[in-house]
PDB file of C-alpha atoms in Angstrom:
ATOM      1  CA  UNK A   1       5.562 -33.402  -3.449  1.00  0.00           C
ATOM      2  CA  UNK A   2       5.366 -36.789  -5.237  1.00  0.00           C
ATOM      3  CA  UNK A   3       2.954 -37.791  -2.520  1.00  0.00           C
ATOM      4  CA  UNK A   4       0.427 -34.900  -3.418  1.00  0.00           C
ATOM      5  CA  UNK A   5       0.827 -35.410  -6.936  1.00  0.00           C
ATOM      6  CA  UNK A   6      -0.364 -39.183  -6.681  1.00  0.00           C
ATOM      7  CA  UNK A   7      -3.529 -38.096  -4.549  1.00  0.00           C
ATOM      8  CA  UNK A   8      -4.678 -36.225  -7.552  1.00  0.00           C
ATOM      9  CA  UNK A   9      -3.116 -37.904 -10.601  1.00  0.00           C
ATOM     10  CA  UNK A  10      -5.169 -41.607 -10.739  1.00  0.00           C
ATOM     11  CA  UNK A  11      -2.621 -44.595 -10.998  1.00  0.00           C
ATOM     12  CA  UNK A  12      -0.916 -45.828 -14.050  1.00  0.00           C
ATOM     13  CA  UNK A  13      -2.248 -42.313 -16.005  1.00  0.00           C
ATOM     14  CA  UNK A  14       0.206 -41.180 -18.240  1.00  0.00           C
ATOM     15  CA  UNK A  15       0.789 -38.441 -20.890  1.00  0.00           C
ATOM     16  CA  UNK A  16      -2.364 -35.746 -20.931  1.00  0.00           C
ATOM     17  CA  UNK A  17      -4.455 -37.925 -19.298  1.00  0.00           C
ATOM     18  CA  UNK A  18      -2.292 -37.263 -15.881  1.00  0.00           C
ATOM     19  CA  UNK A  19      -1.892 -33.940 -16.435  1.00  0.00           C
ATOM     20  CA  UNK A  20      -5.711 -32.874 -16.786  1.00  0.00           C
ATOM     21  CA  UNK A  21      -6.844 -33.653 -12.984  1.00  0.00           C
ATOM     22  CA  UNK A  22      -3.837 -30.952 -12.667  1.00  0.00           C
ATOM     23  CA  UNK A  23      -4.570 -28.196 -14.725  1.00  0.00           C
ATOM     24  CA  UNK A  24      -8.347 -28.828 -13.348  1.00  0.00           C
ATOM     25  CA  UNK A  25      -6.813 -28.542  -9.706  1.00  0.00           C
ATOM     26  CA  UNK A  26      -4.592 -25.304 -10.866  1.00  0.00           C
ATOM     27  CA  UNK A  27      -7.334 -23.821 -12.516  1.00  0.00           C
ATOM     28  CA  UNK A  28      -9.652 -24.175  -9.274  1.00  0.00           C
ATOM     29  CA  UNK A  29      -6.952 -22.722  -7.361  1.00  0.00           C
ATOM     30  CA  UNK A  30      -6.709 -19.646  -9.374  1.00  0.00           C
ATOM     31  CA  UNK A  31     -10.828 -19.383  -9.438  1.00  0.00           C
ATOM     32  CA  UNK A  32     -10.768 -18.957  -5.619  1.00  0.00           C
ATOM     33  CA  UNK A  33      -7.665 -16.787  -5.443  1.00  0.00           C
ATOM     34  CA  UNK A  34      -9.449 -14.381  -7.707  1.00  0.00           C
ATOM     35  CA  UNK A  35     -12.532 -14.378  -5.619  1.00  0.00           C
ATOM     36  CA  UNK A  36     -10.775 -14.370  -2.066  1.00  0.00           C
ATOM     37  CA  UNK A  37      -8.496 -11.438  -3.450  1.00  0.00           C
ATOM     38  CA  UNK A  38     -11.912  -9.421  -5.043  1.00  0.00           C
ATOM     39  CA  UNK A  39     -13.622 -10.094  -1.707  1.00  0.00           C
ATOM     40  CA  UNK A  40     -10.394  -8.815  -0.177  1.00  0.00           C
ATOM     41  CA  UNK A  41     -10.358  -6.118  -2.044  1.00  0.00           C
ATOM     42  CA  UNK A  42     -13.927  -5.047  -1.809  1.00  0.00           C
ATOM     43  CA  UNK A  43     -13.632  -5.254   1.923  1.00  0.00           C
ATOM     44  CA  UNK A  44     -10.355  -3.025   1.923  1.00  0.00           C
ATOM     45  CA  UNK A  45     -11.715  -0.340  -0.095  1.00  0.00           C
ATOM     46  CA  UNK A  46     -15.146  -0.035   1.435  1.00  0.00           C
ATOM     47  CA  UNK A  47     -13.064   0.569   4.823  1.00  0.00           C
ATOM     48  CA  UNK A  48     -10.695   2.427   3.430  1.00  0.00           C
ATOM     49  CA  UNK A  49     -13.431   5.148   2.202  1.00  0.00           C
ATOM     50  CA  UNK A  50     -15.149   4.441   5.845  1.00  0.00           C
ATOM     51  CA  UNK A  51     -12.194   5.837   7.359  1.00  0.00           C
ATOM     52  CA  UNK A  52     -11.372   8.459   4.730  1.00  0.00           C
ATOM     53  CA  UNK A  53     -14.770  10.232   5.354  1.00  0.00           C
ATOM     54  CA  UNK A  54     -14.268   9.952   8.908  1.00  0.00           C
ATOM     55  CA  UNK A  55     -11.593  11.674   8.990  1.00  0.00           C
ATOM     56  CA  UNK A  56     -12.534  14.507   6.280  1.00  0.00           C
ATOM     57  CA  UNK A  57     -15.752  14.990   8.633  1.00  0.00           C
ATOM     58  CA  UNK A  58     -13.569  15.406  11.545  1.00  0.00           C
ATOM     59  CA  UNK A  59     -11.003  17.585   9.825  1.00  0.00           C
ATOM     60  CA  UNK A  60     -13.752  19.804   8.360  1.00  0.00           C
ATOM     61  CA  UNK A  61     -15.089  20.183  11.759  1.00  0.00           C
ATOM     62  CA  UNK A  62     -12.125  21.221  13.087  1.00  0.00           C
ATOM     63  CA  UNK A  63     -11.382  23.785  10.192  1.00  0.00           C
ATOM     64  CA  UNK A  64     -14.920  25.231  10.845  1.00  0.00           C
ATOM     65  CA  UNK A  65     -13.237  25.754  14.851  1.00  0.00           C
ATOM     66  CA  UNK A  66     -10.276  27.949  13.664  1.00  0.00           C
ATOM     67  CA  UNK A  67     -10.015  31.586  13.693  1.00  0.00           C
ATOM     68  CA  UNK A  68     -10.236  34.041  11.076  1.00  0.00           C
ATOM     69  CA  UNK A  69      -6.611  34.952  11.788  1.00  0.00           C
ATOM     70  CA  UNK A  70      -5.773  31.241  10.784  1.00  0.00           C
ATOM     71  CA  UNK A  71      -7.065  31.277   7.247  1.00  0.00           C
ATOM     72  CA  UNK A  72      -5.409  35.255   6.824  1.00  0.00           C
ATOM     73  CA  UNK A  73      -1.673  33.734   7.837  1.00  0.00           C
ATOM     74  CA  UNK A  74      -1.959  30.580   5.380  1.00  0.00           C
ATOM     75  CA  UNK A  75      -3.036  30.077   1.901  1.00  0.00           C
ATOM     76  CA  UNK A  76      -6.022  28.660   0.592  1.00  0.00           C
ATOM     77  CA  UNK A  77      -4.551  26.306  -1.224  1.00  0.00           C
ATOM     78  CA  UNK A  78      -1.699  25.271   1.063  1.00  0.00           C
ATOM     79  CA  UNK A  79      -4.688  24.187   3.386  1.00  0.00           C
ATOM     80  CA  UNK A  80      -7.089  22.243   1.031  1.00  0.00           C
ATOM     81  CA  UNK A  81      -3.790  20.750  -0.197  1.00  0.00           C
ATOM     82  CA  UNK A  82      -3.202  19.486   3.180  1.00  0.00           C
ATOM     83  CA  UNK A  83      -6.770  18.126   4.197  1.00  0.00           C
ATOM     84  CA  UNK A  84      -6.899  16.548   0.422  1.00  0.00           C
ATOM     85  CA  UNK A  85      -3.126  14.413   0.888  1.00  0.00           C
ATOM     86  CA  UNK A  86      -3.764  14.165   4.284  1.00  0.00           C
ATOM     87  CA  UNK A  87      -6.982  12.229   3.341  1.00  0.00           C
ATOM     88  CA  UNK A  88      -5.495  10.539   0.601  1.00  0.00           C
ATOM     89  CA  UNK A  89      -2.910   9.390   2.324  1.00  0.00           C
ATOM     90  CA  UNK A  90      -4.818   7.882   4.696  1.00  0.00           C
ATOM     91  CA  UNK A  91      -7.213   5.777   2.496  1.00  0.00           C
ATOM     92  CA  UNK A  92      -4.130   4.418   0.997  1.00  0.00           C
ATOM     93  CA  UNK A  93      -2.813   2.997   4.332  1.00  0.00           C
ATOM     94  CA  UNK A  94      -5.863   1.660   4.828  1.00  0.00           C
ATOM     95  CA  UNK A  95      -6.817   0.354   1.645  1.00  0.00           C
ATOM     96  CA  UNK A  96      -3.727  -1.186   0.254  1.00  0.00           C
ATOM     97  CA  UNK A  97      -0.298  -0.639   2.400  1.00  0.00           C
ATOM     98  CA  UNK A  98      -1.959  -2.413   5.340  1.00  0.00           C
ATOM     99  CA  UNK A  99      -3.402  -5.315   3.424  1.00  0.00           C
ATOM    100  CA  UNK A 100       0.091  -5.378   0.990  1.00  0.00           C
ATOM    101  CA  UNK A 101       2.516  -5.658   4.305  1.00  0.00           C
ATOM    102  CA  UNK A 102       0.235  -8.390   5.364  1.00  0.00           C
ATOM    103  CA  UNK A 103      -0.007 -10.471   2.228  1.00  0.00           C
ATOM    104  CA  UNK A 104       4.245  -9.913   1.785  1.00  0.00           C
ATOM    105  CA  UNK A 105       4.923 -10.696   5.287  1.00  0.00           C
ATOM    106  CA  UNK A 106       2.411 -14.034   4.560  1.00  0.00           C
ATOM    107  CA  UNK A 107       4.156 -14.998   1.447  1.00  0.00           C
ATOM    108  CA  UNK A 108       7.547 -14.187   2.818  1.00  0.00           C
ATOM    109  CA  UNK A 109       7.012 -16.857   5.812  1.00  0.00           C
ATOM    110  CA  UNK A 110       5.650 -19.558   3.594  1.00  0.00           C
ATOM    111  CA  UNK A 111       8.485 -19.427   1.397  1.00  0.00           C
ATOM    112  CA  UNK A 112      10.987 -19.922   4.571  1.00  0.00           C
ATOM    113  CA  UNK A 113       9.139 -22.734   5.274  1.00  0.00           C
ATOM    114  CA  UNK A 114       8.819 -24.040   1.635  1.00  0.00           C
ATOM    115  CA  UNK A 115      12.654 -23.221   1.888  1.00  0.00           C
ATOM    116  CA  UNK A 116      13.706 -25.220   5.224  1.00  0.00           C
ATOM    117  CA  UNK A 117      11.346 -27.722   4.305  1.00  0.00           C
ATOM    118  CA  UNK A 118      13.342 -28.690   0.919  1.00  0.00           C
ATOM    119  CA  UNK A 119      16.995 -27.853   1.863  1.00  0.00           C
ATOM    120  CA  UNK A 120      17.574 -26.299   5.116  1.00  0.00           C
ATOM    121  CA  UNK A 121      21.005 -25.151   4.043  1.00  0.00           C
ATOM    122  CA  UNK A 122      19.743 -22.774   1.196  1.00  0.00           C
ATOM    123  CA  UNK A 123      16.941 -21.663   3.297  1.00  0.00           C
ATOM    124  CA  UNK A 124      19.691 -20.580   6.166  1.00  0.00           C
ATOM    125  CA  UNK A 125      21.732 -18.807   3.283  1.00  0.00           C
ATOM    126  CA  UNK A 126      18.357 -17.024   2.326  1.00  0.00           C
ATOM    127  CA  UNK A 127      18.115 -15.994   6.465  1.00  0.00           C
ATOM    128  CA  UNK A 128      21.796 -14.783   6.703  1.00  0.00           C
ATOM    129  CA  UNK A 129      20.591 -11.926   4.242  1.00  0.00           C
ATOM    130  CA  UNK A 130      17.959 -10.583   5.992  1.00  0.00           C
ATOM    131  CA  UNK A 131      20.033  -8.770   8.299  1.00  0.00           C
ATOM    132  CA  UNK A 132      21.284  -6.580   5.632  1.00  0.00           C
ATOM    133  CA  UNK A 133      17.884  -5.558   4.951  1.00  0.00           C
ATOM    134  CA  UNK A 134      17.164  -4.450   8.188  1.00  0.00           C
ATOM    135  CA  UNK A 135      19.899  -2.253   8.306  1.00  0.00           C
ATOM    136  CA  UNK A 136      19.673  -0.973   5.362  1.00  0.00           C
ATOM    137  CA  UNK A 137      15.847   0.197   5.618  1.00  0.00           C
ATOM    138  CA  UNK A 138      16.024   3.046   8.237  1.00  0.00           C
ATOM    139  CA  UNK A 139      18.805   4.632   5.745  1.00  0.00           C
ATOM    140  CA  UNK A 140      15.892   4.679   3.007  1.00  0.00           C
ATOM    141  CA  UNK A 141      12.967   5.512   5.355  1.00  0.00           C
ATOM    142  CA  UNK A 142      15.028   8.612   5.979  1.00  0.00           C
ATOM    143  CA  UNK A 143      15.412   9.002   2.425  1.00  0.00           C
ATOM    144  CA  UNK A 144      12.073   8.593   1.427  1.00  0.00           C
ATOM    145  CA  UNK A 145      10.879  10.650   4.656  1.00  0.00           C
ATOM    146  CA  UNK A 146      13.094  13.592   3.045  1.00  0.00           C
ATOM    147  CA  UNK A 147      11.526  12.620  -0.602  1.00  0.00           C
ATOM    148  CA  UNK A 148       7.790  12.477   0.685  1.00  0.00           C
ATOM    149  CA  UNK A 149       7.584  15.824   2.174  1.00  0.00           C
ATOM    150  CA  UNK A 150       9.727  17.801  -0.848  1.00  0.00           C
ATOM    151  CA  UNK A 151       7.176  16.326  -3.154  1.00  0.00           C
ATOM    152  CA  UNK A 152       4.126  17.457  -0.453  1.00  0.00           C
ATOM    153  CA  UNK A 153       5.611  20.935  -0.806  1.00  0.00           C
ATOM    154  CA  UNK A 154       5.789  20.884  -4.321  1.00  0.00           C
ATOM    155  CA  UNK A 155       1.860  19.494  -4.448  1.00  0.00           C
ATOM    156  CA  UNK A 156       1.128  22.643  -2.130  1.00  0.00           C
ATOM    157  CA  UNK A 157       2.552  24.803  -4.254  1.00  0.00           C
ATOM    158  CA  UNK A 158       0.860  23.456  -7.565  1.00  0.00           C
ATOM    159  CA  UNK A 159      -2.490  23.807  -5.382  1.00  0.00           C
ATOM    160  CA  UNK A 160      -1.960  26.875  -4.045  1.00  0.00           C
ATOM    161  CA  UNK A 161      -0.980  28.519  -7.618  1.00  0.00           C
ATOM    162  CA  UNK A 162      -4.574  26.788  -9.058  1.00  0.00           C
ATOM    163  CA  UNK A 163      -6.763  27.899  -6.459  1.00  0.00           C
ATOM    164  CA  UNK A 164      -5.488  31.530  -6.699  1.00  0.00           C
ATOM    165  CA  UNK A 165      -5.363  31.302 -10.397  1.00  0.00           C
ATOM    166  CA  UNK A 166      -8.968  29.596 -10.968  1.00  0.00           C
ATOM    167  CA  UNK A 167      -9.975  32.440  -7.769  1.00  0.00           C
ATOM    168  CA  UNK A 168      -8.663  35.443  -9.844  1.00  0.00           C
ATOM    169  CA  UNK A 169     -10.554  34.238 -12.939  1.00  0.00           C
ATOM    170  CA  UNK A 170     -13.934  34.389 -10.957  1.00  0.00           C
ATOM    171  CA  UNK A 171     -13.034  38.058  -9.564  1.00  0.00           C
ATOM    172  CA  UNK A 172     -12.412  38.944 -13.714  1.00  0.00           C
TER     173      UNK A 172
END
């Protein structure tokens, strides 16, 4: 590190005159991150929606496919409920979980490197853990499998109790 300090500090500069070349170098740094992570972010989104309205399209084509008897055995709101997560869910897998596990796994592998690179003995503490992390996630997917769909059932039912209601105040 002391090397890359004296490439942008100049030689025999002391006090704030050493420290200005890097606040200007920090400042640069957080210019570009800013615009790489709008860019990023503009990209994400517009493909996100790309893929949301692709799949609302094909879902609404396929509800225009099903029977009458479909729509009489299910509630109105139970199915807009479902094409609206659905859809919603989607556009955030797209838009953000994607481009988050990514950026986490990214980050997570630079700072094992930053980590072997300065003491390979903390770094190999820092590995030892992992294992407990892996077997401790299925135990929560379940958990938050279980947690997802109760709250997805309590969404339908919210949905299904304002359609009716706003429905019934149009037949009045």
């Amino acid at each position: 590190s002391n090397k890359f300090v004296s490439l942008i500090v100049p030689h025999g500069a002391s006090g704030v005159r050493a420290l200005v070349p890097l606040f200007v170098l920090y400042a640069l740094m957080l210019v570009a991150r800013a615009t790489a992570m709008l860019i990023r972010n503009h990209l994400m989104q517009t493909t996100g929606m790309r893929v949301t309205c692709d799949l609302r399209i094909a879902v609404f084509a396929h509800l225009q496919k099903l029977s009458i008897r479909f729509y009489e055995e299910r509630q109105t709101g139970r199915v807009v409920a479902r094409v609206t997560e659905d859809a919603a869910s989607m556009h955030q897998l797209v838009a953000n979980a994607a481009v988050n596990c990514i950026g986490e796994l990214t980050m997570a592998l630079g700072v094992l490197v930053l980590l072997f690179t300065y003491s390979w003995k903390l770094a190999f503490i820092a590995v030892t853990i992992i294992p407990l992390f892996i077997v401790n996630y299925p135990w929560h997917r379940r958990r938050m499998r279980m947690e997802s769909r109760r709250h997805l059932r309590h969404w339908s039912k919210l949905r299904v109790f304002l359609t009716q209601r706003i429905a019934n105040n149009r037949v009045v």
